[in-house]
Short mmCIF file of C-alpha atoms in Angstrom, two decimals:
data_model
loop_
_atom_site.label_atom_id
_atom_site.label_comp_id
_atom_site.label_asym_id
_atom_site.label_seq_id
_atom_site.Cartn_x
_atom_site.Cartn_y
_atom_site.Cartn_z
CA MET A 15 105.28 113.96 119.26
CA ARG A 16 106.35 110.82 121.14
CA CYS A 17 104.04 108.28 122.74
CA PRO A 18 104.20 108.44 126.58
CA VAL A 19 104.04 104.62 126.82
CA CYS A 20 106.58 103.37 124.25
CA ASP A 21 108.49 106.63 123.61
CA ARG A 22 108.31 106.15 119.82
CA GLU A 23 107.17 108.76 117.30
CA VAL A 24 103.38 108.99 116.89
CA TYR A 25 102.31 109.56 113.28
CA PHE A 26 99.03 111.22 112.33
CA ALA A 27 97.35 108.06 110.97
CA GLU A 28 97.90 106.12 114.22
CA ARG A 29 97.42 108.98 116.69
CA VAL A 30 94.88 109.03 119.51
CA SER A 31 94.83 112.29 121.50
CA SER A 32 93.82 112.32 125.16
CA LEU A 33 94.83 114.23 128.30
CA GLY A 34 96.78 116.64 126.10
CA LEU A 35 99.07 113.87 124.83
CA ASP A 36 99.29 111.82 121.63
CA TRP A 37 99.27 108.02 121.96
CA HIS A 38 99.54 105.01 119.67
CA ARG A 39 96.13 103.32 119.59
CA GLN A 40 97.70 100.01 120.70
CA CYS A 41 99.55 101.71 123.61
CA LEU A 42 96.44 103.27 125.13
CA LYS A 43 95.60 100.30 127.43
CA CYS A 44 94.91 100.04 131.14
CA ASP A 45 98.04 99.00 133.02
CA ARG A 46 95.97 96.82 135.39
CA CYS A 47 93.32 95.07 133.24
CA ASN A 48 94.90 95.59 129.77
CA LYS A 49 91.59 96.93 128.36
CA THR A 50 91.93 99.16 125.27
CA LEU A 51 90.87 102.66 126.28
CA ALA A 52 89.00 105.43 124.50
CA PRO A 53 90.18 109.04 124.78
CA GLY A 54 88.93 110.59 128.02
CA SER A 55 88.08 107.26 129.67
CA HIS A 56 91.33 106.92 131.59
CA CYS A 57 93.62 108.43 134.21
CA LEU A 58 97.38 108.83 134.17
CA ARG A 59 99.23 108.31 137.45
CA ASP A 60 102.98 107.87 137.96
CA GLY A 61 103.42 107.26 134.22
CA LYS A 62 100.84 104.44 134.15
CA ILE A 63 97.44 104.50 132.44
CA TYR A 64 94.32 103.15 134.18
CA CYS A 65 90.68 102.95 133.11
CA ASN A 66 88.58 105.30 135.26
CA GLU A 67 86.34 102.48 136.41
CA PRO A 68 86.97 100.08 137.92
CA CYS A 69 90.79 100.00 138.00
CA TYR A 70 91.74 103.56 139.02
CA LYS A 71 89.03 103.73 141.66
CA LEU A 72 89.96 100.31 143.05
CA LEU A 73 93.67 101.16 143.26
CA TYR A 74 93.55 104.80 144.36
CA GLY A 75 90.00 105.56 145.49
CA PRO A 76 89.32 106.28 149.15
CA ARG A 77 88.61 103.34 151.45
CA VAL A 78 87.02 103.20 154.86
CA ILE A 79 86.92 100.21 157.19
CA TYR A 80 83.56 100.15 158.95
CA PHE A 81 82.62 97.19 161.16
CA GLY A 82 85.19 95.02 159.37
CA VAL A 83 83.81 95.73 155.87
CA LEU A 84 85.98 97.51 153.32
CA ARG A 85 83.91 100.16 151.57
CA THR A 86 85.06 101.93 148.41
CA SER A 87 84.27 105.34 146.98
CA LYS A 88 80.97 104.01 145.66
CA ASP A 89 79.69 103.96 149.25
CA LEU A 90 81.05 107.36 150.18
CA GLN A 91 79.44 110.77 149.91
CA LEU A 92 81.70 113.50 148.55
CA LEU A 93 81.54 116.61 150.72
CA THR A 94 84.36 118.71 149.23
CA SER A 95 87.36 117.96 147.08
CA THR A 96 89.33 116.97 150.20
CA GLU A 97 86.70 115.55 152.58
CA ILE A 98 84.69 112.38 152.14
CA GLN A 99 82.15 111.17 154.70
CA PHE A 100 80.78 107.70 155.33
CA GLY A 101 78.33 107.57 158.18
CA GLN A 102 79.98 109.22 161.18
CA PHE A 103 83.55 108.89 159.82
CA THR A 104 85.29 111.52 157.70
CA TYR A 105 88.29 110.79 155.51
CA VAL A 106 90.46 113.81 154.70
CA ARG A 107 93.02 113.59 151.89
#
């Protein structure tokens, strides 16, 4: 199996398995903050790896502008998988 980051062969002794893929331990780093990641603690989007928190949520989480203040998903209440509500505003993906 080849590493999705460097495209080199991944040998058993250096393998880290996550998201159904095999990675080199040194390649499994957040593309934004460069933090070394543990299996299951990251997301893969457009071929790039991000730590779940805070990087992925900061880059791709829903945002709502409310009275000039940018609020992130931490402030939002999840209604369904496609609707998020903050106060009287609803964001639909």
